[in-house]
mmCIF file of C-alpha atoms and ligand atoms in Angstrom:
data_model
loop_
_atom_site.group_PDB
_atom_site.id
_atom_site.type_symbol
_atom_site.label_atom_id
_atom_site.label_comp_id
_atom_site.label_asym_id
_atom_site.label_seq_id
_atom_site.Cartn_x
_atom_site.Cartn_y
_atom_site.Cartn_z
ATOM 1 C CA UNK Z 1 -2.323 -29.950 36.483
ATOM 2 C CA UNK Z 2 -4.956 -32.322 35.083
ATOM 3 C CA UNK Z 3 -5.410 -33.743 38.584
ATOM 4 C CA UNK Z 4 -6.107 -30.314 40.017
ATOM 5 C CA UNK Z 5 -8.700 -29.569 37.360
ATOM 6 C CA UNK Z 6 -10.475 -32.863 37.923
ATOM 7 C CA UNK Z 7 -10.520 -32.276 41.663
ATOM 8 C CA UNK Z 8 -12.019 -28.820 41.191
ATOM 9 C CA UNK Z 9 -14.583 -30.212 38.755
ATOM 10 C CA UNK Z 10 -15.729 -32.839 41.269
ATOM 11 C CA UNK Z 11 -15.883 -30.267 44.041
ATOM 12 C CA UNK Z 12 -18.141 -28.016 41.930
ATOM 13 C CA UNK Z 13 -20.216 -30.506 39.970
ATOM 14 C CA UNK Z 14 -19.974 -33.801 41.864
ATOM 15 C CA UNK Z 15 -18.105 -36.982 40.983
ATOM 16 C CA UNK Z 16 -20.653 -39.225 39.280
ATOM 17 C CA UNK Z 17 -20.917 -40.230 35.661
ATOM 18 C CA UNK Z 18 -18.285 -40.283 32.962
ATOM 19 C CA UNK Z 19 -15.939 -37.319 33.216
ATOM 20 C CA UNK Z 20 -13.498 -36.603 30.411
ATOM 21 C CA UNK Z 21 -10.589 -34.208 29.961
ATOM 22 C CA UNK Z 22 -9.716 -32.451 26.704
ATOM 23 C CA UNK Z 23 -7.177 -29.917 25.477
ATOM 24 C CA UNK Z 24 -7.152 -27.451 22.574
ATOM 25 C CA UNK Z 25 -4.131 -25.265 21.777
ATOM 26 C CA UNK Z 26 -3.740 -21.532 21.258
ATOM 27 C CA UNK Z 27 -2.066 -20.295 18.091
ATOM 28 C CA UNK Z 28 0.505 -17.835 16.870
ATOM 29 C CA UNK Z 29 0.581 -16.489 13.338
ATOM 30 C CA UNK Z 30 4.104 -16.300 11.919
ATOM 31 C CA UNK Z 31 3.136 -14.148 8.922
ATOM 32 C CA UNK Z 32 0.060 -13.319 6.811
ATOM 33 C CA UNK Z 33 -1.875 -10.866 8.989
ATOM 34 C CA UNK Z 34 -5.313 -9.526 8.120
ATOM 35 C CA UNK Z 35 -5.199 -11.517 4.899
ATOM 36 C CA UNK Z 36 -7.628 -14.294 5.863
ATOM 37 C CA UNK Z 37 -10.810 -12.309 5.218
ATOM 38 C CA UNK Z 38 -9.223 -10.946 2.036
ATOM 39 C CA UNK Z 39 -8.831 -14.295 0.311
ATOM 40 C CA UNK Z 40 -5.095 -14.386 0.988
ATOM 41 C CA UNK Z 41 -2.623 -16.766 2.629
ATOM 42 C CA UNK Z 42 -1.779 -17.176 6.303
ATOM 43 C CA UNK Z 43 0.987 -19.089 8.074
ATOM 44 C CA UNK Z 44 -0.015 -19.837 11.684
ATOM 45 C CA UNK Z 45 0.869 -22.672 14.037
ATOM 46 C CA UNK Z 46 -0.758 -24.240 17.091
ATOM 47 C CA UNK Z 47 1.055 -23.923 20.422
ATOM 48 C CA UNK Z 48 1.590 -26.291 23.322
ATOM 49 C CA UNK Z 49 -0.197 -23.783 25.569
ATOM 50 C CA UNK Z 50 -3.982 -23.686 25.322
ATOM 51 C CA UNK Z 51 -7.243 -24.537 27.049
ATOM 52 C CA UNK Z 52 -7.986 -27.582 29.212
ATOM 53 C CA UNK Z 53 -11.595 -28.696 29.587
ATOM 54 C CA UNK Z 54 -13.089 -31.196 32.051
ATOM 55 C CA UNK Z 55 -16.564 -32.187 30.978
ATOM 56 C CA UNK Z 56 -19.575 -34.364 31.723
ATOM 57 C CA UNK Z 57 -22.757 -34.898 29.716
ATOM 58 C CA UNK Z 58 -25.988 -34.216 31.577
ATOM 59 C CA UNK Z 59 -29.329 -35.962 31.324
ATOM 60 C CA UNK Z 60 -31.241 -32.658 31.288
ATOM 61 C CA UNK Z 61 -30.781 -29.583 29.103
ATOM 62 C CA UNK Z 62 -28.779 -27.493 31.580
ATOM 63 C CA UNK Z 63 -25.415 -25.941 30.719
ATOM 64 C CA UNK Z 64 -23.136 -25.231 33.645
ATOM 65 C CA UNK Z 65 -19.805 -23.542 32.984
ATOM 66 C CA UNK Z 66 -16.912 -22.630 35.228
ATOM 67 C CA UNK Z 67 -13.534 -21.126 34.370
ATOM 68 C CA UNK Z 68 -10.546 -21.309 36.669
ATOM 69 C CA UNK Z 69 -9.317 -18.162 34.929
ATOM 70 C CA UNK Z 70 -12.395 -16.208 36.041
ATOM 71 C CA UNK Z 71 -13.169 -17.769 39.402
ATOM 72 C CA UNK Z 72 -14.884 -14.620 40.660
ATOM 73 C CA UNK Z 73 -17.646 -15.233 38.093
ATOM 74 C CA UNK Z 74 -18.534 -18.539 39.740
ATOM 75 C CA UNK Z 75 -20.654 -21.126 37.918
ATOM 76 C CA UNK Z 76 -22.472 -19.570 34.956
ATOM 77 C CA UNK Z 77 -25.689 -21.412 34.153
ATOM 78 C CA UNK Z 78 -27.703 -21.533 31.016
ATOM 79 C CA UNK Z 79 -29.714 -24.072 29.055
ATOM 80 C CA UNK Z 80 -29.997 -25.585 25.604
ATOM 81 C CA UNK Z 81 -33.328 -23.756 25.236
ATOM 82 C CA UNK Z 82 -31.624 -20.449 25.778
ATOM 83 C CA UNK Z 83 -28.815 -20.325 23.230
ATOM 84 C CA UNK Z 84 -28.736 -16.572 22.729
ATOM 85 C CA UNK Z 85 -25.749 -14.258 23.111
ATOM 86 C CA UNK Z 86 -25.904 -12.457 26.419
ATOM 87 C CA UNK Z 87 -23.287 -9.982 27.692
ATOM 88 C CA UNK Z 88 -23.929 -11.196 31.250
ATOM 89 C CA UNK Z 89 -22.940 -14.718 30.154
ATOM 90 C CA UNK Z 90 -19.390 -13.373 29.646
ATOM 91 C CA UNK Z 91 -16.880 -15.937 28.292
ATOM 92 C CA UNK Z 92 -19.546 -18.667 28.197
ATOM 93 C CA UNK Z 93 -20.866 -17.030 25.014
ATOM 94 C CA UNK Z 94 -18.025 -18.914 23.260
ATOM 95 C CA UNK Z 95 -19.011 -22.493 24.172
ATOM 96 C CA UNK Z 96 -22.699 -21.535 23.946
ATOM 97 C CA UNK Z 97 -22.117 -20.079 20.486
ATOM 98 C CA UNK Z 98 -20.533 -23.318 19.282
ATOM 99 C CA UNK Z 99 -23.361 -25.464 20.688
ATOM 100 C CA UNK Z 100 -25.814 -23.115 18.939
ATOM 101 C CA UNK Z 101 -23.811 -23.285 15.692
ATOM 102 C CA UNK Z 102 -23.854 -27.107 15.685
ATOM 103 C CA UNK Z 103 -27.655 -26.857 15.902
ATOM 104 C CA UNK Z 104 -27.733 -24.415 12.974
ATOM 105 C CA UNK Z 105 -25.700 -26.920 10.948
ATOM 106 C CA UNK Z 106 -28.255 -29.669 11.608
ATOM 107 C CA UNK Z 107 -26.609 -31.226 14.679
ATOM 108 C CA UNK Z 108 -28.906 -30.151 17.480
ATOM 109 C CA UNK Z 109 -27.444 -30.932 20.898
ATOM 110 C CA UNK Z 110 -30.071 -32.334 23.263
ATOM 111 C CA UNK Z 111 -28.036 -33.229 26.344
ATOM 112 C CA UNK Z 112 -26.664 -30.486 28.562
ATOM 113 C CA UNK Z 113 -23.128 -30.346 29.982
ATOM 114 C CA UNK Z 114 -21.021 -29.436 32.958
ATOM 115 C CA UNK Z 115 -17.782 -27.897 31.755
ATOM 116 C CA UNK Z 116 -14.803 -26.622 33.684
ATOM 117 C CA UNK Z 117 -12.081 -24.772 31.798
ATOM 118 C CA UNK Z 118 -8.575 -23.687 32.525
ATOM 119 C CA UNK Z 119 -6.435 -21.850 30.002
ATOM 120 C CA UNK Z 120 -2.722 -21.150 30.212
ATOM 121 C CA UNK Z 121 -2.839 -18.746 27.269
ATOM 122 C CA UNK Z 122 -2.682 -15.178 28.537
ATOM 123 C CA UNK Z 123 -6.250 -13.862 27.974
ATOM 124 C CA UNK Z 124 -6.755 -11.123 25.431
ATOM 125 C CA UNK Z 125 -3.173 -11.602 24.299
ATOM 126 C CA UNK Z 126 -3.896 -12.218 20.639
ATOM 127 C CA UNK Z 127 -2.985 -15.901 20.927
ATOM 128 C CA UNK Z 128 -6.609 -16.856 20.305
ATOM 129 C CA UNK Z 129 -7.845 -17.919 23.696
ATOM 130 C CA UNK Z 130 -11.418 -17.543 22.396
ATOM 131 C CA UNK Z 131 -10.891 -19.659 19.265
ATOM 132 C CA UNK Z 132 -9.199 -22.212 21.524
ATOM 133 C CA UNK Z 133 -12.372 -22.435 23.644
ATOM 134 C CA UNK Z 134 -14.490 -22.696 20.488
ATOM 135 C CA UNK Z 135 -12.435 -25.529 19.013
ATOM 136 C CA UNK Z 136 -12.311 -27.276 22.391
ATOM 137 C CA UNK Z 137 -16.118 -27.164 22.573
ATOM 138 C CA UNK Z 138 -16.459 -28.402 18.994
ATOM 139 C CA UNK Z 139 -14.039 -31.232 19.670
ATOM 140 C CA UNK Z 140 -16.025 -32.275 22.767
ATOM 141 C CA UNK Z 141 -19.204 -32.329 20.660
ATOM 142 C CA UNK Z 142 -17.416 -34.515 18.131
ATOM 143 C CA UNK Z 143 -15.634 -36.904 20.472
ATOM 144 C CA UNK Z 144 -18.012 -37.125 23.448
ATOM 145 C CA UNK Z 145 -21.402 -36.270 21.923
ATOM 146 C CA UNK Z 146 -20.709 -38.209 18.730
ATOM 147 C CA UNK Z 147 -21.304 -35.406 16.213
ATOM 148 C CA UNK Z 148 -20.107 -36.483 12.795
ATOM 149 C CA UNK Z 149 -17.632 -33.724 11.892
ATOM 150 C CA UNK Z 150 -14.010 -33.447 10.836
ATOM 151 C CA UNK Z 151 -11.548 -31.113 12.526
ATOM 152 C CA UNK Z 152 -11.830 -28.816 9.534
ATOM 153 C CA UNK Z 153 -15.625 -28.702 10.055
ATOM 154 C CA UNK Z 154 -14.991 -27.779 13.692
ATOM 155 C CA UNK Z 155 -12.884 -24.848 12.518
ATOM 156 C CA UNK Z 156 -15.590 -23.637 10.143
ATOM 157 C CA UNK Z 157 -18.373 -24.042 12.707
ATOM 158 C CA UNK Z 158 -16.215 -22.225 15.276
ATOM 159 C CA UNK Z 159 -15.746 -19.308 12.887
ATOM 160 C CA UNK Z 160 -19.477 -19.322 12.086
ATOM 161 C CA UNK Z 161 -20.300 -19.089 15.782
ATOM 162 C CA UNK Z 162 -17.820 -16.266 16.302
ATOM 163 C CA UNK Z 163 -19.310 -14.350 13.339
ATOM 164 C CA UNK Z 164 -22.987 -14.960 13.987
ATOM 165 C CA UNK Z 165 -23.225 -15.499 17.732
ATOM 166 C CA UNK Z 166 -20.407 -13.334 19.053
ATOM 167 C CA UNK Z 167 -20.553 -10.611 16.421
ATOM 168 C CA UNK Z 168 -16.905 -10.613 15.362
ATOM 169 C CA UNK Z 169 -16.424 -10.874 11.625
ATOM 170 C CA UNK Z 170 -13.184 -12.847 11.958
ATOM 171 C CA UNK Z 171 -11.656 -14.927 9.191
ATOM 172 C CA UNK Z 172 -10.889 -18.640 9.359
ATOM 173 C CA UNK Z 173 -7.252 -18.483 10.448
ATOM 174 C CA UNK Z 174 -7.489 -18.930 14.211
ATOM 175 C CA UNK Z 175 -9.970 -21.774 14.343
ATOM 176 C CA UNK Z 176 -8.221 -23.530 11.444
ATOM 177 C CA UNK Z 177 -4.762 -23.219 12.987
ATOM 178 C CA UNK Z 178 -6.044 -24.648 16.256
ATOM 179 C CA UNK Z 179 -8.268 -27.436 14.915
ATOM 180 C CA UNK Z 180 -5.667 -28.573 12.349
ATOM 181 C CA UNK Z 181 -2.481 -27.958 14.372
ATOM 182 C CA UNK Z 182 0.515 -30.242 13.928
ATOM 183 C CA UNK Z 183 3.547 -30.485 16.203
ATOM 184 C CA UNK Z 184 6.639 -28.823 14.767
ATOM 185 C CA UNK Z 185 4.757 -27.438 11.757
ATOM 186 C CA UNK Z 186 3.097 -24.237 10.639
ATOM 187 C CA UNK Z 187 0.106 -24.355 8.302
ATOM 188 C CA UNK Z 188 0.346 -22.603 4.953
ATOM 189 C CA UNK Z 189 -3.328 -22.000 4.265
ATOM 190 C CA UNK Z 190 -4.942 -20.426 1.226
ATOM 191 C CA UNK Z 191 -8.043 -18.891 2.785
ATOM 192 C CA UNK Z 192 -9.735 -18.528 -0.620
ATOM 193 C CA UNK Z 193 -9.817 -22.291 -1.231
ATOM 194 C CA UNK Z 194 -8.945 -23.777 2.187
ATOM 195 C CA UNK Z 195 -6.151 -25.707 0.500
ATOM 196 C CA UNK Z 196 -3.313 -26.095 2.954
ATOM 197 C CA UNK Z 197 0.100 -27.553 3.426
ATOM 198 C CA UNK Z 198 2.122 -28.293 6.572
ATOM 199 C CA UNK Z 199 5.570 -26.715 6.578
ATOM 200 C CA UNK Z 200 8.132 -27.874 9.146
ATOM 201 C CA UNK Z 201 9.548 -25.098 11.299
ATOM 202 C CA UNK Z 202 13.058 -26.269 12.023
ATOM 203 C CA UNK Z 203 14.841 -23.526 13.871
ATOM 204 C CA UNK Z 204 17.904 -25.426 14.971
ATOM 205 C CA UNK Z 205 19.694 -22.563 16.640
ATOM 206 C CA UNK Z 206 16.729 -20.267 17.311
ATOM 207 C CA UNK Z 207 13.486 -20.067 19.279
ATOM 208 C CA UNK Z 208 10.059 -18.544 18.838
ATOM 209 C CA UNK Z 209 9.535 -15.900 21.510
ATOM 210 C CA UNK Z 210 6.176 -14.294 22.186
ATOM 211 C CA UNK Z 211 6.222 -10.854 23.790
ATOM 212 C CA UNK Z 212 2.934 -9.965 25.397
ATOM 213 C CA UNK Z 213 2.208 -6.229 25.554
ATOM 214 C CA UNK Z 214 -0.287 -6.650 28.412
ATOM 215 C CA UNK Z 215 -2.448 -4.099 26.693
ATOM 216 C CA UNK Z 216 -5.786 -5.836 26.804
ATOM 217 C CA UNK Z 217 -8.090 -5.859 23.876
ATOM 218 C CA UNK Z 218 -11.260 -7.610 22.855
ATOM 219 C CA UNK Z 219 -11.813 -8.144 19.162
ATOM 220 C CA UNK Z 220 -15.422 -6.975 19.467
ATOM 221 C CA UNK Z 221 -14.515 -3.534 20.677
ATOM 222 C CA UNK Z 222 -11.527 -3.080 18.405
ATOM 223 C CA UNK Z 223 -11.479 -1.637 14.945
ATOM 224 C CA UNK Z 224 -11.357 -5.127 13.470
ATOM 225 C CA UNK Z 225 -14.748 -5.054 11.780
ATOM 226 C CA UNK Z 226 -14.031 -1.553 10.485
ATOM 227 C CA UNK Z 227 -10.830 -2.702 8.748
ATOM 228 C CA UNK Z 228 -12.699 -5.546 7.168
ATOM 229 C CA UNK Z 229 -15.336 -3.170 5.798
ATOM 230 C CA UNK Z 230 -12.652 -0.849 4.399
ATOM 231 C CA UNK Z 231 -11.110 -3.774 2.504
ATOM 232 C CA UNK Z 232 -14.482 -4.908 1.180
ATOM 233 C CA UNK Z 233 -15.219 -1.428 -0.099
ATOM 234 C CA UNK Z 234 -11.785 -1.172 -1.760
ATOM 235 C CA UNK Z 235 -12.386 -4.545 -3.417
ATOM 236 C CA UNK Z 236 -15.737 -3.369 -4.799
ATOM 237 C CA UNK Z 237 -14.063 -0.284 -6.243
ATOM 238 C CA UNK Z 238 -11.364 -2.346 -7.969
ATOM 239 C CA UNK Z 239 -13.972 -4.818 -9.220
ATOM 240 C CA UNK Z 240 -15.437 -2.018 -11.352
ATOM 241 C CA UNK Z 241 -12.356 -2.488 -13.527
ATOM 242 C CA UNK Z 242 -11.191 -6.061 -13.153
ATOM 243 C CA UNK Z 243 -12.905 -9.362 -12.432
ATOM 244 C CA UNK Z 244 -11.266 -10.498 -9.212
ATOM 245 C CA UNK Z 245 -12.923 -12.332 -6.322
ATOM 246 C CA UNK Z 246 -10.756 -10.980 -3.529
ATOM 247 C CA UNK Z 247 -7.750 -8.744 -2.879
ATOM 248 C CA UNK Z 248 -5.745 -11.941 -2.529
ATOM 249 C CA UNK Z 249 -6.108 -12.436 -6.293
ATOM 250 C CA UNK Z 250 -3.876 -9.444 -7.031
ATOM 251 C CA UNK Z 251 -0.089 -9.308 -7.408
ATOM 252 C CA UNK Z 252 1.721 -6.161 -6.299
ATOM 253 C CA UNK Z 253 2.015 -4.990 -9.925
ATOM 254 C CA UNK Z 254 -1.679 -5.490 -10.581
ATOM 255 C CA UNK Z 255 -2.545 -3.584 -7.440
ATOM 256 C CA UNK Z 256 -0.377 -0.630 -8.480
ATOM 257 C CA UNK Z 257 -2.181 -0.639 -11.818
ATOM 258 C CA UNK Z 258 -5.709 -0.651 -10.366
ATOM 259 C CA UNK Z 259 -5.295 1.246 -7.102
ATOM 260 C CA UNK Z 260 -6.501 4.542 -8.588
ATOM 261 C CA UNK Z 261 -9.961 2.955 -8.654
ATOM 262 C CA UNK Z 262 -10.028 3.291 -4.850
ATOM 263 C CA UNK Z 263 -11.489 6.637 -3.975
ATOM 264 C CA UNK Z 264 -10.115 7.118 -0.492
ATOM 265 C CA UNK Z 265 -6.490 7.317 0.644
ATOM 266 C CA UNK Z 266 -7.044 5.236 3.804
ATOM 267 C CA UNK Z 267 -8.696 2.497 1.793
ATOM 268 C CA UNK Z 268 -5.754 2.469 -0.645
ATOM 269 C CA UNK Z 269 -3.466 1.821 2.321
ATOM 270 C CA UNK Z 270 -5.661 -0.956 3.747
ATOM 271 C CA UNK Z 271 -5.899 -2.711 0.392
ATOM 272 C CA UNK Z 272 -2.182 -2.276 -0.270
ATOM 273 C CA UNK Z 273 -1.439 -4.057 2.982
ATOM 274 C CA UNK Z 274 -3.809 -6.904 2.129
ATOM 275 C CA UNK Z 275 -2.219 -7.430 -1.295
ATOM 276 C CA UNK Z 276 1.444 -7.018 -0.294
ATOM 277 C CA UNK Z 277 1.065 -9.051 2.904
ATOM 278 C CA UNK Z 278 -0.401 -11.936 0.959
ATOM 279 C CA UNK Z 279 2.498 -11.894 -1.510
ATOM 280 C CA UNK Z 280 4.953 -11.572 1.392
ATOM 281 C CA UNK Z 281 3.475 -14.664 3.006
ATOM 282 C CA UNK Z 282 3.918 -16.701 -0.171
ATOM 283 C CA UNK Z 283 7.534 -15.481 -0.398
ATOM 284 C CA UNK Z 284 8.171 -16.190 3.273
ATOM 285 C CA UNK Z 285 7.056 -19.818 3.004
ATOM 286 C CA UNK Z 286 9.206 -20.185 -0.109
ATOM 287 C CA UNK Z 287 12.164 -18.785 1.853
ATOM 288 C CA UNK Z 288 11.594 -21.284 4.634
ATOM 289 C CA UNK Z 289 11.518 -24.142 2.140
ATOM 290 C CA UNK Z 290 14.891 -22.933 0.893
ATOM 291 C CA UNK Z 291 16.177 -22.871 4.482
ATOM 292 C CA UNK Z 292 16.552 -19.108 4.224
ATOM 293 C CA UNK Z 293 15.441 -18.182 7.743
ATOM 294 C CA UNK Z 294 17.143 -14.782 7.414
ATOM 295 C CA UNK Z 295 14.853 -13.836 4.520
ATOM 296 C CA UNK Z 296 11.848 -15.190 6.420
ATOM 297 C CA UNK Z 297 12.777 -12.862 9.305
ATOM 298 C CA UNK Z 298 13.211 -9.887 7.016
ATOM 299 C CA UNK Z 299 9.732 -10.465 5.607
ATOM 300 C CA UNK Z 300 8.355 -10.658 9.173
ATOM 301 C CA UNK Z 301 9.838 -7.216 9.838
ATOM 302 C CA UNK Z 302 8.321 -5.838 6.634
ATOM 303 C CA UNK Z 303 4.980 -7.283 7.666
ATOM 304 C CA UNK Z 304 5.103 -5.277 10.889
ATOM 305 C CA UNK Z 305 5.957 -2.059 9.067
ATOM 306 C CA UNK Z 306 3.008 -2.562 6.727
ATOM 307 C CA UNK Z 307 0.648 -3.295 9.654
ATOM 308 C CA UNK Z 308 1.952 -0.161 11.345
ATOM 309 C CA UNK Z 309 1.923 2.278 8.445
ATOM 310 C CA UNK Z 310 -0.714 0.987 6.020
ATOM 311 C CA UNK Z 311 -3.112 -1.095 8.081
ATOM 312 C CA UNK Z 312 -2.651 0.979 11.255
ATOM 313 C CA UNK Z 313 -3.408 -1.743 13.764
ATOM 314 C CA UNK Z 314 -0.233 -1.720 15.861
ATOM 315 C CA UNK Z 315 -0.192 1.111 18.389
ATOM 316 C CA UNK Z 316 2.701 2.276 20.529
ATOM 317 C CA UNK Z 317 2.848 -0.937 22.586
ATOM 318 C CA UNK Z 318 3.317 -3.354 19.684
ATOM 319 C CA UNK Z 319 5.557 -0.893 17.830
ATOM 320 C CA UNK Z 320 7.810 -0.634 20.860
ATOM 321 C CA UNK Z 321 8.018 -4.420 21.175
ATOM 322 C CA UNK Z 322 8.926 -4.869 17.501
ATOM 323 C CA UNK Z 323 11.223 -1.886 17.142
ATOM 324 C CA UNK Z 324 13.148 -2.720 20.316
ATOM 325 C CA UNK Z 325 13.422 -6.338 19.171
ATOM 326 C CA UNK Z 326 14.951 -5.257 15.841
ATOM 327 C CA UNK Z 327 17.773 -3.572 17.795
ATOM 328 C CA UNK Z 328 18.840 -6.789 19.510
ATOM 329 C CA UNK Z 329 21.619 -8.752 17.868
ATOM 330 C CA UNK Z 330 20.487 -12.305 17.205
ATOM 331 C CA UNK Z 331 16.889 -11.355 16.382
ATOM 332 C CA UNK Z 332 16.061 -12.856 12.991
ATOM 333 C CA UNK Z 333 12.628 -11.277 12.685
ATOM 334 C CA UNK Z 334 9.938 -9.678 14.829
ATOM 335 C CA UNK Z 335 6.388 -8.496 14.206
ATOM 336 C CA UNK Z 336 3.003 -8.062 15.835
ATOM 337 C CA UNK Z 337 0.812 -11.143 15.566
ATOM 338 C CA UNK Z 338 -2.972 -11.578 15.545
ATOM 339 C CA UNK Z 339 -5.522 -8.812 15.173
ATOM 340 C CA UNK Z 340 -3.314 -6.094 16.672
ATOM 341 C CA UNK Z 341 -4.428 -3.098 18.778
ATOM 342 C CA UNK Z 342 -2.605 -4.704 21.722
ATOM 343 C CA UNK Z 343 -1.871 -8.370 22.248
ATOM 344 C CA UNK Z 344 1.497 -9.895 21.340
ATOM 345 C CA UNK Z 345 4.450 -9.813 19.033
ATOM 346 C CA UNK Z 346 6.239 -12.883 17.716
ATOM 347 C CA UNK Z 347 9.995 -12.995 17.247
ATOM 348 C CA UNK Z 348 12.513 -15.516 16.004
ATOM 349 C CA UNK Z 349 15.529 -15.210 18.245
ATOM 350 C CA UNK Z 350 18.872 -17.048 18.162
ATOM 351 C CA UNK Z 351 19.196 -19.356 21.186
ATOM 352 C CA UNK Z 352 22.115 -17.485 22.707
ATOM 353 C CA UNK Z 353 20.347 -14.132 22.352
ATOM 354 C CA UNK Z 354 17.066 -15.073 24.086
ATOM 355 C CA UNK Z 355 18.109 -13.880 27.557
ATOM 356 C CA UNK Z 356 19.463 -10.584 26.261
ATOM 357 C CA UNK Z 357 16.319 -10.166 24.163
ATOM 358 C CA UNK Z 358 14.006 -10.554 27.140
ATOM 359 C CA UNK Z 359 16.115 -8.282 29.292
ATOM 360 C CA UNK Z 360 16.659 -5.534 26.729
ATOM 361 C CA UNK Z 361 13.185 -5.439 25.175
ATOM 362 C CA UNK Z 362 11.592 -5.813 28.616
ATOM 363 C CA UNK Z 363 13.552 -2.886 30.027
ATOM 364 C CA UNK Z 364 12.908 -0.560 27.088
ATOM 365 C CA UNK Z 365 9.209 -1.474 27.052
ATOM 366 C CA UNK Z 366 8.736 -0.754 30.736
ATOM 367 C CA UNK Z 367 10.538 2.571 30.435
ATOM 368 C CA UNK Z 368 8.469 3.717 27.495
ATOM 369 C CA UNK Z 369 5.042 2.234 28.268
ATOM 370 C CA UNK Z 370 5.086 2.355 32.054
ATOM 371 C CA UNK Z 371 4.218 -1.279 32.759
ATOM 372 C CA UNK Z 372 5.929 -4.589 32.047
ATOM 373 C CA UNK Z 373 5.639 -6.927 29.073
ATOM 374 C CA UNK Z 374 5.696 -10.720 29.524
ATOM 375 C CA UNK Z 375 7.807 -13.103 27.493
ATOM 376 C CA UNK Z 376 7.163 -16.722 26.551
ATOM 377 C CA UNK Z 377 9.456 -19.088 24.688
ATOM 378 C CA UNK Z 378 6.919 -21.297 22.915
ATOM 379 C CA UNK Z 379 6.792 -24.668 21.165
ATOM 380 C CA UNK Z 380 4.595 -25.661 18.234
ATOM 381 C CA UNK Z 381 2.074 -28.307 19.251
ATOM 382 C CA UNK Z 382 -0.746 -30.491 17.931
ATOM 383 C CA UNK Z 383 -4.463 -29.747 17.508
ATOM 384 C CA UNK Z 384 -7.231 -30.720 19.969
ATOM 385 C CA UNK Z 385 -6.961 -33.974 21.880
ATOM 386 C CA UNK Z 386 -8.691 -36.051 24.537
ATOM 387 C CA UNK Z 387 -6.375 -36.417 27.519
ATOM 388 C CA UNK Z 388 -8.387 -38.683 29.792
HETATM 389 C C1 GLA B 401 -7.863 -12.248 14.359
HETATM 390 C C2 GLA B 401 -8.928 -12.984 13.558
HETATM 391 C C3 GLA B 401 -8.304 -13.738 12.384
HETATM 392 C C4 GLA B 401 -7.378 -12.844 11.570
HETATM 393 C C5 GLA B 401 -6.418 -12.077 12.473
HETATM 394 C C6 GLA B 401 -5.602 -11.066 11.714
HETATM 395 O O1 GLA B 401 -7.021 -13.152 15.003
HETATM 396 O O2 GLA B 401 -9.647 -13.866 14.368
HETATM 397 O O3 GLA B 401 -9.322 -14.300 11.587
HETATM 398 O O4 GLA B 401 -8.112 -11.985 10.760
HETATM 399 O O5 GLA B 401 -7.096 -11.401 13.522
HETATM 400 O O6 GLA B 401 -4.742 -11.684 10.830
#
């Protein structure tokens, strides 16, 4: 694969100079959804699928980008003097945004680049193909351009670029999971403090299966920002009565005590999800530490129900994937993952049930939704790396 990418790079951009190859993973969140911008906990892991980048530094200030996933767009050109979001620049707004963000943080990039990308994450699937491109770009600026940053800085700068350059008010989860990924481990991250802990995921007799709904979504045009605003408003209402910094500060009991401060029924539901999901995530990681995978799975199922009924970000596609999964014997837990409104579900499935799972859920999905879902048995991988 790497050979093919290098060949294509040389064909498009020529063969001279130092050419390097990098990789950054995608991510899946096991539990802790829509908690990261509410000061709660998340539990994501990096995957072995992700984005490959072949890159060369230029002597001038030109930026030339090409994606093998969007070949019809051809080479998209820009320059370091023109780091502004532009709808016509399509996916290149992600690497451009990161280059811009480094400048905002006092690390102005003065040499252009030729960059060819290829991602084997299904696009728009909710496995963070965009954060993967952001972290990849940040890692190139660190490793090749010599910017003095840690991987955690790359995550924060990636999020900053997504918020300020690409207009999506996302939390820190995706970029953090990708930049800090560790093989075989999920990351238990407290988004209020950025304290984190690696927890081994040892599923001896089970696998992680991703079911992709093939309902495309872009975060920008989803209701993502709206949900975030609803939670912020609910927090302000509760803060009239109690001095908390975020919804993640509340236990379930405290929430029940203060929820009457919230003046709108929809906002009560949004905030309830944020509080309960955070507590569920803490319990789920505890369960895993106690080797209680069954309880972990049960909490995953509860997470989906809460995202469906209280947060209302699932939709018929993700509900069908989860609800059909729950019917299959050997499924330990199943829930939507990522922002929702389309994208994927994540399931823990006993080894000997994986084939039945794919067949049964696939059949029911096609019958109900009218088109097919895709299934991926995934492995947990490391963060960004230079390959050559
Ligand atoms: C998207 C965002 C994350 C997080 C999830 C929902 O993936 O980028 O920051 O909010 O949605 O948990």
